[in-house]
CSV table of C-alpha atoms in Angstrom, one decimal:
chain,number,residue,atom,x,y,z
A,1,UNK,CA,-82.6,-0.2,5.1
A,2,UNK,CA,-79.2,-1.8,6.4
A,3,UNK,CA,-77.8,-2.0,9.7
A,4,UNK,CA,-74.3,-1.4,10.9
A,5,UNK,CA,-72.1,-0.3,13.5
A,6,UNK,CA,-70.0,3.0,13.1
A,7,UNK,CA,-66.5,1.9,13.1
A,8,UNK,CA,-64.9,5.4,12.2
A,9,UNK,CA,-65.1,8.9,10.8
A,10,UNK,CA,-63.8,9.2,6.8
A,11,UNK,CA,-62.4,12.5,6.0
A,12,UNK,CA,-62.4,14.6,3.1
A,13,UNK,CA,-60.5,17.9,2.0
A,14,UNK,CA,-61.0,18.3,-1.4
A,15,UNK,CA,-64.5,17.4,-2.7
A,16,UNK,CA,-67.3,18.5,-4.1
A,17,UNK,CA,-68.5,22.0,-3.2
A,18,UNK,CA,-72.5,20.7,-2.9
A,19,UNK,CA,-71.5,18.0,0.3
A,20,UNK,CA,-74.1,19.5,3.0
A,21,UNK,CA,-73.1,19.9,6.7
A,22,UNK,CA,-72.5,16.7,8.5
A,23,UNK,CA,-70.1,13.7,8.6
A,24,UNK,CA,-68.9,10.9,6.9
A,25,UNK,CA,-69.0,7.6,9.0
A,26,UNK,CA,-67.6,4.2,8.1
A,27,UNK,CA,-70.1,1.3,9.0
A,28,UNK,CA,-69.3,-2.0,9.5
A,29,UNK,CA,-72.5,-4.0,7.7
A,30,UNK,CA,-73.7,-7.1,10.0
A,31,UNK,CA,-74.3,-10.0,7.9
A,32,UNK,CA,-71.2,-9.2,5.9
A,33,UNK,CA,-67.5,-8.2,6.4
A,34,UNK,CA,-68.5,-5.1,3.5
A,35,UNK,CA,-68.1,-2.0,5.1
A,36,UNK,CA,-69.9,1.5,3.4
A,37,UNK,CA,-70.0,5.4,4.2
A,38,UNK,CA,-73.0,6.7,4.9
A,39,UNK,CA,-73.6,10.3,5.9
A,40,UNK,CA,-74.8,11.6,9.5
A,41,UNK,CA,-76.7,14.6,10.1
A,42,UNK,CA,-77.9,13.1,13.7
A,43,UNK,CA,-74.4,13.8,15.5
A,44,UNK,CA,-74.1,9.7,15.5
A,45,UNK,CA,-71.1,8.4,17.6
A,46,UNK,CA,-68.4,5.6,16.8
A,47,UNK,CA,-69.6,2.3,18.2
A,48,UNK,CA,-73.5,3.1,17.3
A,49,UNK,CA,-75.5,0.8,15.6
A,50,UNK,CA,-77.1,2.3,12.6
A,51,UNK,CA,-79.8,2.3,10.3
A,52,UNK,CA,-78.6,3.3,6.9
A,53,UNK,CA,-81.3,4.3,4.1
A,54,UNK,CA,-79.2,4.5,0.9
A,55,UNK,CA,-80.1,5.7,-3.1
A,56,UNK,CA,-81.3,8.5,-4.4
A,57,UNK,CA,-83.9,8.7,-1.1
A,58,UNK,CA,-80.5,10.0,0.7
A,59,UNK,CA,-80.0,12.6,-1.3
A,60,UNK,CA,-83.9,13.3,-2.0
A,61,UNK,CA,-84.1,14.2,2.3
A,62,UNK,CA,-81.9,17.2,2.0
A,63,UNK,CA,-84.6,18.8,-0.5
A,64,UNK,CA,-84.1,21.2,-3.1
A,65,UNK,CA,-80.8,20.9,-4.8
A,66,UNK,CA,-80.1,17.9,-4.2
A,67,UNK,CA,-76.5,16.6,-2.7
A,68,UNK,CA,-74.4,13.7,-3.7
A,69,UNK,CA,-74.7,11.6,-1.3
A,70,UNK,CA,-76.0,7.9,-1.6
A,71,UNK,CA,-76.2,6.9,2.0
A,72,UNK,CA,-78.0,8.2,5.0
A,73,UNK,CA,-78.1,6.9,8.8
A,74,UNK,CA,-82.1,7.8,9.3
A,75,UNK,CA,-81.7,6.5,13.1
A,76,UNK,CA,-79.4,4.8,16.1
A,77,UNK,CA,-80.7,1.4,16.4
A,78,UNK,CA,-82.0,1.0,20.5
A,79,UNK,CA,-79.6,-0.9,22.6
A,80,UNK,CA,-81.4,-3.5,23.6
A,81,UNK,CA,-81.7,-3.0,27.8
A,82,UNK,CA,-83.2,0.3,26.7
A,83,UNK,CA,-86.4,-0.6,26.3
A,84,UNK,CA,-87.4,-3.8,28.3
A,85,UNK,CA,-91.1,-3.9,27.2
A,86,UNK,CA,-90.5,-6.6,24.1
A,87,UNK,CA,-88.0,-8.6,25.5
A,88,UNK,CA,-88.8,-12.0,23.1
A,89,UNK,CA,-88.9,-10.0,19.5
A,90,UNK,CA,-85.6,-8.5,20.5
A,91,UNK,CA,-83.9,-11.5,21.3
A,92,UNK,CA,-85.4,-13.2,18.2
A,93,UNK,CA,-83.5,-10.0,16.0
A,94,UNK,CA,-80.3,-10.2,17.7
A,95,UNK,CA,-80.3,-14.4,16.9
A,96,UNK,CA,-80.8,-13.9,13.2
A,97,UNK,CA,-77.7,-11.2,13.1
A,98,UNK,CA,-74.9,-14.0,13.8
B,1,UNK,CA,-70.6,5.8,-0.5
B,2,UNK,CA,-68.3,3.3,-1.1
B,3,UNK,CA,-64.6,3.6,-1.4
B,4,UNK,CA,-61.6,2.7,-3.2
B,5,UNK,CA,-58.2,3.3,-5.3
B,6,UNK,CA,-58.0,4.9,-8.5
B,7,UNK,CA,-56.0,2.3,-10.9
B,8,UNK,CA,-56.2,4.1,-13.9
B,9,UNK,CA,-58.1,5.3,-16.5
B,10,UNK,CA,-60.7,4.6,-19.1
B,11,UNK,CA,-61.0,6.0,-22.6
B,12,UNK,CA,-63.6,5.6,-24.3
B,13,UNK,CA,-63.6,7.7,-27.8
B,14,UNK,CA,-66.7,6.2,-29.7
B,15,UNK,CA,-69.7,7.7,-27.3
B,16,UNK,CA,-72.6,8.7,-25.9
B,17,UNK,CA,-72.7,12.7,-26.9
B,18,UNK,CA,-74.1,13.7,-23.6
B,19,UNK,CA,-71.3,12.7,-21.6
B,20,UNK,CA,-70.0,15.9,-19.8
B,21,UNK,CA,-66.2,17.3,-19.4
B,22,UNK,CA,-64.3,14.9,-17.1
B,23,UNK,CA,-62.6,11.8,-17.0
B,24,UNK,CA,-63.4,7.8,-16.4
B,25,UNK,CA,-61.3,6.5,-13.5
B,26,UNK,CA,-61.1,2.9,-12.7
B,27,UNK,CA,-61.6,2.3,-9.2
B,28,UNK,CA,-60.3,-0.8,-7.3
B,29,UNK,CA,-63.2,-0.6,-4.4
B,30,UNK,CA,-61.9,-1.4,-0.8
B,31,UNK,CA,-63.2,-5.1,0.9
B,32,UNK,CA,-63.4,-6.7,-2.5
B,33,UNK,CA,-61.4,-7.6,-5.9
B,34,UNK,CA,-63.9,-5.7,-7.9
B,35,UNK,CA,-63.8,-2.7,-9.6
B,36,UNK,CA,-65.8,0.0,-11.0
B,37,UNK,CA,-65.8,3.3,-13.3
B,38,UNK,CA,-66.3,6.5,-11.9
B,39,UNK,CA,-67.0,9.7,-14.0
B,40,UNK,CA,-64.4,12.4,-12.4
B,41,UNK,CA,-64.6,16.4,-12.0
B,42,UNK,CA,-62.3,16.8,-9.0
B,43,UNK,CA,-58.6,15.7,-11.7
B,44,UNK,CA,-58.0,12.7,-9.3
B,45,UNK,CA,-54.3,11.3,-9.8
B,46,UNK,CA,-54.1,7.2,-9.9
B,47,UNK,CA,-53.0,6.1,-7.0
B,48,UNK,CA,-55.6,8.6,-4.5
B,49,UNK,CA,-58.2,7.1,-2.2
B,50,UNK,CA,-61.4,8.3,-3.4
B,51,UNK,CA,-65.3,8.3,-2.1
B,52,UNK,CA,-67.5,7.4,-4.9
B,53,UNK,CA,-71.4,8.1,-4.9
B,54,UNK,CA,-73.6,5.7,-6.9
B,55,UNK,CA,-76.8,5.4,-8.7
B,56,UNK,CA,-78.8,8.5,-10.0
B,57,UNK,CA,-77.4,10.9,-7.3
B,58,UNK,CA,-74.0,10.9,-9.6
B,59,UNK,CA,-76.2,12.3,-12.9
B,60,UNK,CA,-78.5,14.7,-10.8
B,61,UNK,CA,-75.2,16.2,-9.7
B,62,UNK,CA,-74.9,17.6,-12.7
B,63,UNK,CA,-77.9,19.1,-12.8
B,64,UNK,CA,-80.8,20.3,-15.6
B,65,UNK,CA,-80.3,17.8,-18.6
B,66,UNK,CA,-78.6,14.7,-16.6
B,67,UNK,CA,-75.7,12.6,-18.6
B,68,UNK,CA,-76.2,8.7,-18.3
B,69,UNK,CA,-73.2,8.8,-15.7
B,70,UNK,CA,-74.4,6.2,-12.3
B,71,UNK,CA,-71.2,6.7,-10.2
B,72,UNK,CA,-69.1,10.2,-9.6
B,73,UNK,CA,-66.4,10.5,-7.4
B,74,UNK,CA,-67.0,13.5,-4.4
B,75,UNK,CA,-64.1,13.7,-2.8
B,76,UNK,CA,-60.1,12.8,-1.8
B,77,UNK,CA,-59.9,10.6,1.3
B,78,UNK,CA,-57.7,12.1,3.5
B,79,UNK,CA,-54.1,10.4,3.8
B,80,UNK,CA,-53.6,9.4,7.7
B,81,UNK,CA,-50.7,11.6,7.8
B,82,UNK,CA,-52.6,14.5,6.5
B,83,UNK,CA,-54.7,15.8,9.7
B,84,UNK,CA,-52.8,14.3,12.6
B,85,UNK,CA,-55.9,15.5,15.1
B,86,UNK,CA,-58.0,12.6,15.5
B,87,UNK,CA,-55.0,9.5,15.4
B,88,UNK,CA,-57.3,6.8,17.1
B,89,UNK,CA,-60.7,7.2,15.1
B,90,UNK,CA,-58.4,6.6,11.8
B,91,UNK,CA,-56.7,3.7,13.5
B,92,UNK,CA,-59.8,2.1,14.0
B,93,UNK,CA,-61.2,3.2,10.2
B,94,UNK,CA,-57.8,1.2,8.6
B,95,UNK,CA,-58.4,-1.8,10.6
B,96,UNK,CA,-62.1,-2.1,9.0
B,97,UNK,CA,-60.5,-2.2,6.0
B,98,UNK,CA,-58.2,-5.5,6.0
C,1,UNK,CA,-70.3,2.4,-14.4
C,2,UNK,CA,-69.5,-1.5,-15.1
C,3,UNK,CA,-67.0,-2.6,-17.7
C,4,UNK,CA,-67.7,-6.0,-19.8
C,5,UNK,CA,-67.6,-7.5,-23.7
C,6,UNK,CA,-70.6,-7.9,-25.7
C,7,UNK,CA,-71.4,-11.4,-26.0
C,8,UNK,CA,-73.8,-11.7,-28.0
C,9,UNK,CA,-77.9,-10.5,-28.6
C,10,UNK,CA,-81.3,-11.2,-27.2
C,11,UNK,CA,-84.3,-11.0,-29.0
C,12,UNK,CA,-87.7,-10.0,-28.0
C,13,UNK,CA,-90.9,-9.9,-30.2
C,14,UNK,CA,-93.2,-10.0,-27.8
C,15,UNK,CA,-92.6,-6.9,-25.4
C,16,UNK,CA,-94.0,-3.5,-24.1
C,17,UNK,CA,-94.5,-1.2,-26.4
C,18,UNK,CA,-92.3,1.6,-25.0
C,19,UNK,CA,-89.1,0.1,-25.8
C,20,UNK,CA,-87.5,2.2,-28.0
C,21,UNK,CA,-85.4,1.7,-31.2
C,22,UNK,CA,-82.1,-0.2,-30.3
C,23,UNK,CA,-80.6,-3.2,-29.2
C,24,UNK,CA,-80.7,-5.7,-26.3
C,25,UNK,CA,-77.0,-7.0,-26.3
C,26,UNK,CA,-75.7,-9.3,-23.8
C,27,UNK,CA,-73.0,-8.3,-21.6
C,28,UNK,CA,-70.1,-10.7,-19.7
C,29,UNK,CA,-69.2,-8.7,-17.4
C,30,UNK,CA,-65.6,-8.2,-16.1
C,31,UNK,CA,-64.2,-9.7,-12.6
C,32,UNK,CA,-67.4,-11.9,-12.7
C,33,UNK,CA,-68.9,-14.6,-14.2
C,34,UNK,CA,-72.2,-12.3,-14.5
C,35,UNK,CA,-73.6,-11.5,-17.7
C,36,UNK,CA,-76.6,-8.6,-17.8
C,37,UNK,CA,-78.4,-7.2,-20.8
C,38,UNK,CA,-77.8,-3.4,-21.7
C,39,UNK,CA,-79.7,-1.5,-23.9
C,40,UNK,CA,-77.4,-0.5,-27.1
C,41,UNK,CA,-78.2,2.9,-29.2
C,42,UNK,CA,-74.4,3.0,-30.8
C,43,UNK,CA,-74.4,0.0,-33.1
C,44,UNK,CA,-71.8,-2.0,-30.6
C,45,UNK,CA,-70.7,-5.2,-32.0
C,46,UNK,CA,-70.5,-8.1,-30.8
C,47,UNK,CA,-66.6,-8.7,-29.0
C,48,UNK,CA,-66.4,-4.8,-28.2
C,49,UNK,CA,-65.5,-4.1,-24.8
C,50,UNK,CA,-68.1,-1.5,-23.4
C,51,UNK,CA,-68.9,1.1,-20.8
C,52,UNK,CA,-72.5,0.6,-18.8
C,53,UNK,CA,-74.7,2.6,-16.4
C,54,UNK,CA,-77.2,1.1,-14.8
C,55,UNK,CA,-80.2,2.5,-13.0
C,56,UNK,CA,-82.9,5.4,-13.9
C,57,UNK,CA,-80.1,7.3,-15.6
C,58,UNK,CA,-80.1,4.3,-18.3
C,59,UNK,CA,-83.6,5.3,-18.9
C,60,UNK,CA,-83.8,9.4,-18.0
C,61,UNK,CA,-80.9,9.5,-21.1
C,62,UNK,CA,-83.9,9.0,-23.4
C,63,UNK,CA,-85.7,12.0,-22.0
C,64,UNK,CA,-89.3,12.7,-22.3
C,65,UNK,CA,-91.4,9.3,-21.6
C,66,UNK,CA,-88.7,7.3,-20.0
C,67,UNK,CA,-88.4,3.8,-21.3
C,68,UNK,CA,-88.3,0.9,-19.1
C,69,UNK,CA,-84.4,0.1,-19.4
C,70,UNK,CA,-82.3,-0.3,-16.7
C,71,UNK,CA,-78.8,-0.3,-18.3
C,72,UNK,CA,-77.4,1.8,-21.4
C,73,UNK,CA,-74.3,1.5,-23.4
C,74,UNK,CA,-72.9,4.9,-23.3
C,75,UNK,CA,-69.3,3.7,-24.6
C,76,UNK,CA,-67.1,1.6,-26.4
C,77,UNK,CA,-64.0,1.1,-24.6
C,78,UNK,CA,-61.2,1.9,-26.4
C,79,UNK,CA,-58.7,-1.0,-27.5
C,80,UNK,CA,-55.1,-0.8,-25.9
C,81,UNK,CA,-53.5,-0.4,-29.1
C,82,UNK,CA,-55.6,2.8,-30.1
C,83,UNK,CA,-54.0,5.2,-28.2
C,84,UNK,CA,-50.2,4.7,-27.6
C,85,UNK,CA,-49.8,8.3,-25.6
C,86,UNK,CA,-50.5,6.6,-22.1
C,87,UNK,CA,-49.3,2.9,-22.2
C,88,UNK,CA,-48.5,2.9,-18.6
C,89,UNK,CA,-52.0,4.0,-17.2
C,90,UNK,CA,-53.3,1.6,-19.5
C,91,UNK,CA,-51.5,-1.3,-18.3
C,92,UNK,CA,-52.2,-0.5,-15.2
C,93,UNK,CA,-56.0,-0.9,-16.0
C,94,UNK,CA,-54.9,-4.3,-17.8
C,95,UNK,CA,-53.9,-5.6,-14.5
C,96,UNK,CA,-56.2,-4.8,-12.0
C,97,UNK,CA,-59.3,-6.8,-14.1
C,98,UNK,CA,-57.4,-10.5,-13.8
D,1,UNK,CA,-89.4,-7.4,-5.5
D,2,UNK,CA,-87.6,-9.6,-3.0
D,3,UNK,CA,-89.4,-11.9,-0.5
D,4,UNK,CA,-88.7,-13.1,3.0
D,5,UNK,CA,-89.7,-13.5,6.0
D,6,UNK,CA,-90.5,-11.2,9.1
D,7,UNK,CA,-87.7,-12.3,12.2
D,8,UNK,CA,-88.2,-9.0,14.6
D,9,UNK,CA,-88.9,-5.5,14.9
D,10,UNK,CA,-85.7,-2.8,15.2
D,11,UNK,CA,-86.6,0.0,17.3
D,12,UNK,CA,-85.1,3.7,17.0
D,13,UNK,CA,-85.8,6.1,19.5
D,14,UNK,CA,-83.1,8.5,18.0
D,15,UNK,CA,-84.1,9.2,14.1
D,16,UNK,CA,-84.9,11.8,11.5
D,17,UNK,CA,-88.0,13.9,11.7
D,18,UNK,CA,-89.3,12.8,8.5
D,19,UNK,CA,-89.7,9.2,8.9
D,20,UNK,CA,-93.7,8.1,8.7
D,21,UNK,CA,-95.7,6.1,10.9
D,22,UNK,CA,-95.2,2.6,10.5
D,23,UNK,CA,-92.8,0.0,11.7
D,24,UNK,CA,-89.0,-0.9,10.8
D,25,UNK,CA,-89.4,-4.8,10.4
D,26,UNK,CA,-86.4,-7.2,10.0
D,27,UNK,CA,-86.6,-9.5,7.3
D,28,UNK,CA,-84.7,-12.3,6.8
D,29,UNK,CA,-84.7,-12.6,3.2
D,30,UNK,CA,-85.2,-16.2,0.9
D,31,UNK,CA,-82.4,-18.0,-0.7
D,32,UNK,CA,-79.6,-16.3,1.4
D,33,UNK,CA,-78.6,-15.5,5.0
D,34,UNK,CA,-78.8,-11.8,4.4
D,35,UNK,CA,-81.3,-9.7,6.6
D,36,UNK,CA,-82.6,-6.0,5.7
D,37,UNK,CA,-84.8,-3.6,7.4
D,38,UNK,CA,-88.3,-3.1,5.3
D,39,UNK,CA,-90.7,-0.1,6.3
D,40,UNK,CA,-94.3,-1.5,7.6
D,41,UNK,CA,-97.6,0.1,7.1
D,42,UNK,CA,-99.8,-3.1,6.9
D,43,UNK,CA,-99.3,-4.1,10.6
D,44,UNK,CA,-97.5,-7.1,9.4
D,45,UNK,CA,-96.7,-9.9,12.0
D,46,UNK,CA,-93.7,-11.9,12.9
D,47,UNK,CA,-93.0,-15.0,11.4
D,48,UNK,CA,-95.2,-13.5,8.1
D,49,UNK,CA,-94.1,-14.2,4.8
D,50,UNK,CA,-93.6,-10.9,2.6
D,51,UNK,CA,-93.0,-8.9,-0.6
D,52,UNK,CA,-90.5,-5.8,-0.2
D,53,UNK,CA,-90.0,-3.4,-2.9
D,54,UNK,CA,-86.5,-1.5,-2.3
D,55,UNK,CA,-85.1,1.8,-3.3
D,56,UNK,CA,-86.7,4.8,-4.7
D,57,UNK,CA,-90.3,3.4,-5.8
D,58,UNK,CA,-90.6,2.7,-1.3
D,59,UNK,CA,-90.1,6.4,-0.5
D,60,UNK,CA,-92.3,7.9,-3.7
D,61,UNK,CA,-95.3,5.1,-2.5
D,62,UNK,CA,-95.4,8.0,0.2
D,63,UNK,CA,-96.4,10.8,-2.0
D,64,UNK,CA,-95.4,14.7,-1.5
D,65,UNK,CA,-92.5,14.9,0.5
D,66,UNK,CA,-91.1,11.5,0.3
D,67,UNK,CA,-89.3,10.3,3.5
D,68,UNK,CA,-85.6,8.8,3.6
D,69,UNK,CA,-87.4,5.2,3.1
D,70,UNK,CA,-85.7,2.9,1.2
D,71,UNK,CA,-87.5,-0.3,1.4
D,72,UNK,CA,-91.4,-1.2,2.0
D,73,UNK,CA,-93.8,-4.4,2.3
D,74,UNK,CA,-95.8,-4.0,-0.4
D,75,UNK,CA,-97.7,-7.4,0.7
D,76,UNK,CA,-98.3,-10.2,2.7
D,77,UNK,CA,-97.1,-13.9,1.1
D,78,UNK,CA,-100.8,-15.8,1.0
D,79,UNK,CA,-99.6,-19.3,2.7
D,80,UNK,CA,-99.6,-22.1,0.8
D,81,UNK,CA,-103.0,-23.5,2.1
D,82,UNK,CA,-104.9,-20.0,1.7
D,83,UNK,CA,-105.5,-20.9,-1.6
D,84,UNK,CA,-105.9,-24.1,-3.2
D,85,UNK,CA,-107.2,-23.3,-6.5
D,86,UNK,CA,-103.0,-23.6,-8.0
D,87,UNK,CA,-101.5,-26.3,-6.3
D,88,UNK,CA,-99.4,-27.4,-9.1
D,89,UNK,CA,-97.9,-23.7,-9.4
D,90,UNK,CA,-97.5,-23.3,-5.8
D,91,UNK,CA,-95.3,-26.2,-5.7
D,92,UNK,CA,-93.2,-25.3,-8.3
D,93,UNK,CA,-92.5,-21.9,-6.7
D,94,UNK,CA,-91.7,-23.5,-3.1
D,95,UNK,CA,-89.2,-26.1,-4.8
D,96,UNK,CA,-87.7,-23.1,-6.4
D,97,UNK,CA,-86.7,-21.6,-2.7
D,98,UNK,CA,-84.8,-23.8,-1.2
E,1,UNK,CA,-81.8,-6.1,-17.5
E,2,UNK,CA,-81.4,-9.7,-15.9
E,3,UNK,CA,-82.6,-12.7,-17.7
E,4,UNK,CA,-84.4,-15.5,-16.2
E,5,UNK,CA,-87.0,-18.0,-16.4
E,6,UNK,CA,-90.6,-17.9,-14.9
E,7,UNK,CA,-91.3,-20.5,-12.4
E,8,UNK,CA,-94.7,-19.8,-10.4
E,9,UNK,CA,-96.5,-17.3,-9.4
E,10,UNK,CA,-96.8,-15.2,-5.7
E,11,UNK,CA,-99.8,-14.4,-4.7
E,12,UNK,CA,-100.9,-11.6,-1.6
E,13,UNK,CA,-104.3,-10.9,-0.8
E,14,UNK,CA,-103.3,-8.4,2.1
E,15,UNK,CA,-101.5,-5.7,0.0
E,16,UNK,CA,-101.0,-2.3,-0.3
E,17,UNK,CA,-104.1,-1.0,-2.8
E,18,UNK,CA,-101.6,1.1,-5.0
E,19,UNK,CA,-100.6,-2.3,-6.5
E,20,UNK,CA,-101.5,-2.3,-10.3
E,21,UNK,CA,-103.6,-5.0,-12.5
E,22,UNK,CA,-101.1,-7.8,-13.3
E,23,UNK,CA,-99.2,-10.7,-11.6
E,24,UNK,CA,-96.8,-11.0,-9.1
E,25,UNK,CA,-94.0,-13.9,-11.1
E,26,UNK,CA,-91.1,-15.5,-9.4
E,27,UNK,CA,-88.0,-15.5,-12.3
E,28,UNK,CA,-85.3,-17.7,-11.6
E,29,UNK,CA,-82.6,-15.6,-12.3
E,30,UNK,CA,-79.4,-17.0,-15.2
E,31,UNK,CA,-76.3,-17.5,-13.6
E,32,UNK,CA,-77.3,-17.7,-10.3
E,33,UNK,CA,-79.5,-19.6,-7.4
E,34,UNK,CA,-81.2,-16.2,-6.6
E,35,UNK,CA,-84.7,-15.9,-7.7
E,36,UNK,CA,-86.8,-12.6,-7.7
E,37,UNK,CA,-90.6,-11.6,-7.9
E,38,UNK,CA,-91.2,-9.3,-11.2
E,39,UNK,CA,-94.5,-7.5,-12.0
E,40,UNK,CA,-96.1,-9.1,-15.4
E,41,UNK,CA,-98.5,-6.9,-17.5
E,42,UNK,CA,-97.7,-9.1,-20.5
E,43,UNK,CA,-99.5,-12.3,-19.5
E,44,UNK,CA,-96.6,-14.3,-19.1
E,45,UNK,CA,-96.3,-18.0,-18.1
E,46,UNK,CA,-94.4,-20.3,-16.4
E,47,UNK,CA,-91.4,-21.3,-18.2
E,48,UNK,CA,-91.1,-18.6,-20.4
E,49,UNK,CA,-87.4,-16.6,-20.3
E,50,UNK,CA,-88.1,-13.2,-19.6
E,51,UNK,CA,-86.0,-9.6,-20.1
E,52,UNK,CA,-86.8,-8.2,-16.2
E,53,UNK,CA,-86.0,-4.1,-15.5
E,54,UNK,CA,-85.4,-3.4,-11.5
E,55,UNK,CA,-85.5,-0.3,-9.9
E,56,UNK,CA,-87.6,3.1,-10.4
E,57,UNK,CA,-88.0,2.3,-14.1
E,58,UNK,CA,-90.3,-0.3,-13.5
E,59,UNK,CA,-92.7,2.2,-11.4
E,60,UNK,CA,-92.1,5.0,-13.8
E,61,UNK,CA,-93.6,2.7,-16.5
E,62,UNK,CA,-97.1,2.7,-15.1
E,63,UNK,CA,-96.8,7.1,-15.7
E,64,UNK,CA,-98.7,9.4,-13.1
E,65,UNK,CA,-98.9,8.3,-9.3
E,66,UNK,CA,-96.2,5.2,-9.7
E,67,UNK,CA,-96.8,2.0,-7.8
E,68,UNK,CA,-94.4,0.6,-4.9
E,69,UNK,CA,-93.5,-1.8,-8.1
E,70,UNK,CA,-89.4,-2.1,-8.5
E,71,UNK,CA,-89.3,-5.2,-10.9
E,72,UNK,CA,-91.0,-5.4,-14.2
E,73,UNK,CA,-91.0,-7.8,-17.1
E,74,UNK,CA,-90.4,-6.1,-19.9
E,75,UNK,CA,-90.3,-8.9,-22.8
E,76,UNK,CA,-90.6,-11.9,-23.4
E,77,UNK,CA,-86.9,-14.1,-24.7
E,78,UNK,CA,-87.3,-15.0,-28.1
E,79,UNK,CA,-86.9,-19.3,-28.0
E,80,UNK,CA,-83.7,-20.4,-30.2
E,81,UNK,CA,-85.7,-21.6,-32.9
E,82,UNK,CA,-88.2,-18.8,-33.2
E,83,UNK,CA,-85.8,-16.9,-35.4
E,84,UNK,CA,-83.0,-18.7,-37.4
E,85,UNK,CA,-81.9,-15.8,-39.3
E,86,UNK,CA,-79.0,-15.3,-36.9
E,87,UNK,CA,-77.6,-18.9,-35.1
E,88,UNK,CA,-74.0,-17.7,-34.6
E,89,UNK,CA,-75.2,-14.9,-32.5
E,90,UNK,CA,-78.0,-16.8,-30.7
E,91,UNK,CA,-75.5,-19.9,-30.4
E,92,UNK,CA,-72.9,-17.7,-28.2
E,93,UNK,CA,-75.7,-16.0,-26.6
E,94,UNK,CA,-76.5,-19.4,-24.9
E,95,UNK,CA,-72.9,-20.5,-24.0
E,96,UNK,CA,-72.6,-17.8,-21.8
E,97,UNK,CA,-75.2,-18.7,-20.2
E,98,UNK,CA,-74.8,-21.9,-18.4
């Protein structure tokens, strides 16, 4: 998976007919200045840190037929003062993300 | 998905036969100098913004027999002016994009 | 799909058996200084600019027992002088691969 | 496969349904300052050296429904010293990393 | 397929147990300082150039339940002089590569 902050909403009027119910979200990668569009089915807000599953796995969640889609945000990543019971492996993930 | 600029096409005459109905498009991808070639369904024009899906979700899209096609664009992006409703989540989606 | 010329062949005698009849032809890839190897089933020479899809769908073109090949020729790329009916789209293409 | 080693742990409290038990580990991967989130069923440590296996092959490992998983440890990296019946090889593979 | 050369082996005790018989190689990749770990069934050895397939084809090699496996080596590079039938060929083959 990649992380990434949602940095806006990307919108689309004419596309395919088999796009499921959900949104298209632009993340801003850390590590990189790259930015991708994954898709959101968890009602994920701009400014969320994001983890982003992408390939065919994306598509392979919404089960039977299928959809498009290459790019998935599978959960929003924990601030970090919202769980204070690993204080020292946090602080060791947020260093290597500079 | 990643996204881009359709900068013209591709023709290819001397093929695969399993390629379906539908055009190549060059796409000049946003963030980078590179570009790639898209299969397209949707009659995109040059000069549209377009979302591209990668990998094997493109050829499943076509479903039964899949055509060795790895990218497919799914829709249009939206020009800014098109849906003047949500001005300040597209500001911030252009300014990713520099 | 990538775009590149065929630069030249590779040879392997000692490989798995599933690799089917074809050949393994170098590809420089455009905008990069990447070559990869695809997997060529329409007698592509070498110097022909080509058309490429990497991934499963390289291999699930085979059907059946899917071979271990990652990228496919599925076209030759037509030369700019073949087709005089859209010299402007064309040129357009020309320019975006400097 | 890719290797690296294990820097933190990335919680998500907010996530889709379907994702197993396990951990999402941060690697930060050899050879480049790039990090990625692998999926953990081994109980693997910080500061561990590891093999991830990434895209579809992490999600099928699961069997029956597969879950959005794109990336899994598929092993821990025996330490140099764990085994001293290959020095010479081990070497070579160590001066390879830097 | 990427092209590389073989230049030690990886070795992981703690694993998952779906792993197949065979070796875990690091492959110096052409044309770059990246290095990956591919699966070997063929009893390669260090030094040899080897023809390496990523993603699900490598798994879907192995048929029925396929293993977490996402790199494969799939050949073995013929040396120059192990076929002189074709120099030219051969010659521009390894001009590209440096």
């Amino acid at each position: 998976m990649i992380t990434g902050t949602v940095v806006g909403n990307v919108w689309s009027t004419r596309r395919l007919a088999e796009i499921p119910n959900g949104a298209f979200l632009e993340i801003a990668l850390d590590n990189t200045s790259a930015t991708i569009v994954a898709f959101d089915v968890l009602g994920t807000g701009i400014g969320e840190r994001v983890l982003v599953s992408t390939g065919s796995v994306a598509a392979t969640w919404f089960g039977g037929q299928t959809p498009p889609i290459d790019a998935l945000i599978i959960g929003s990543i924990d601030a970090p003062n919202a769980d204070s019971s690993t204080p020292q492996s946090k602080a060791k993930t947020r260093s290597t993300q500079k």
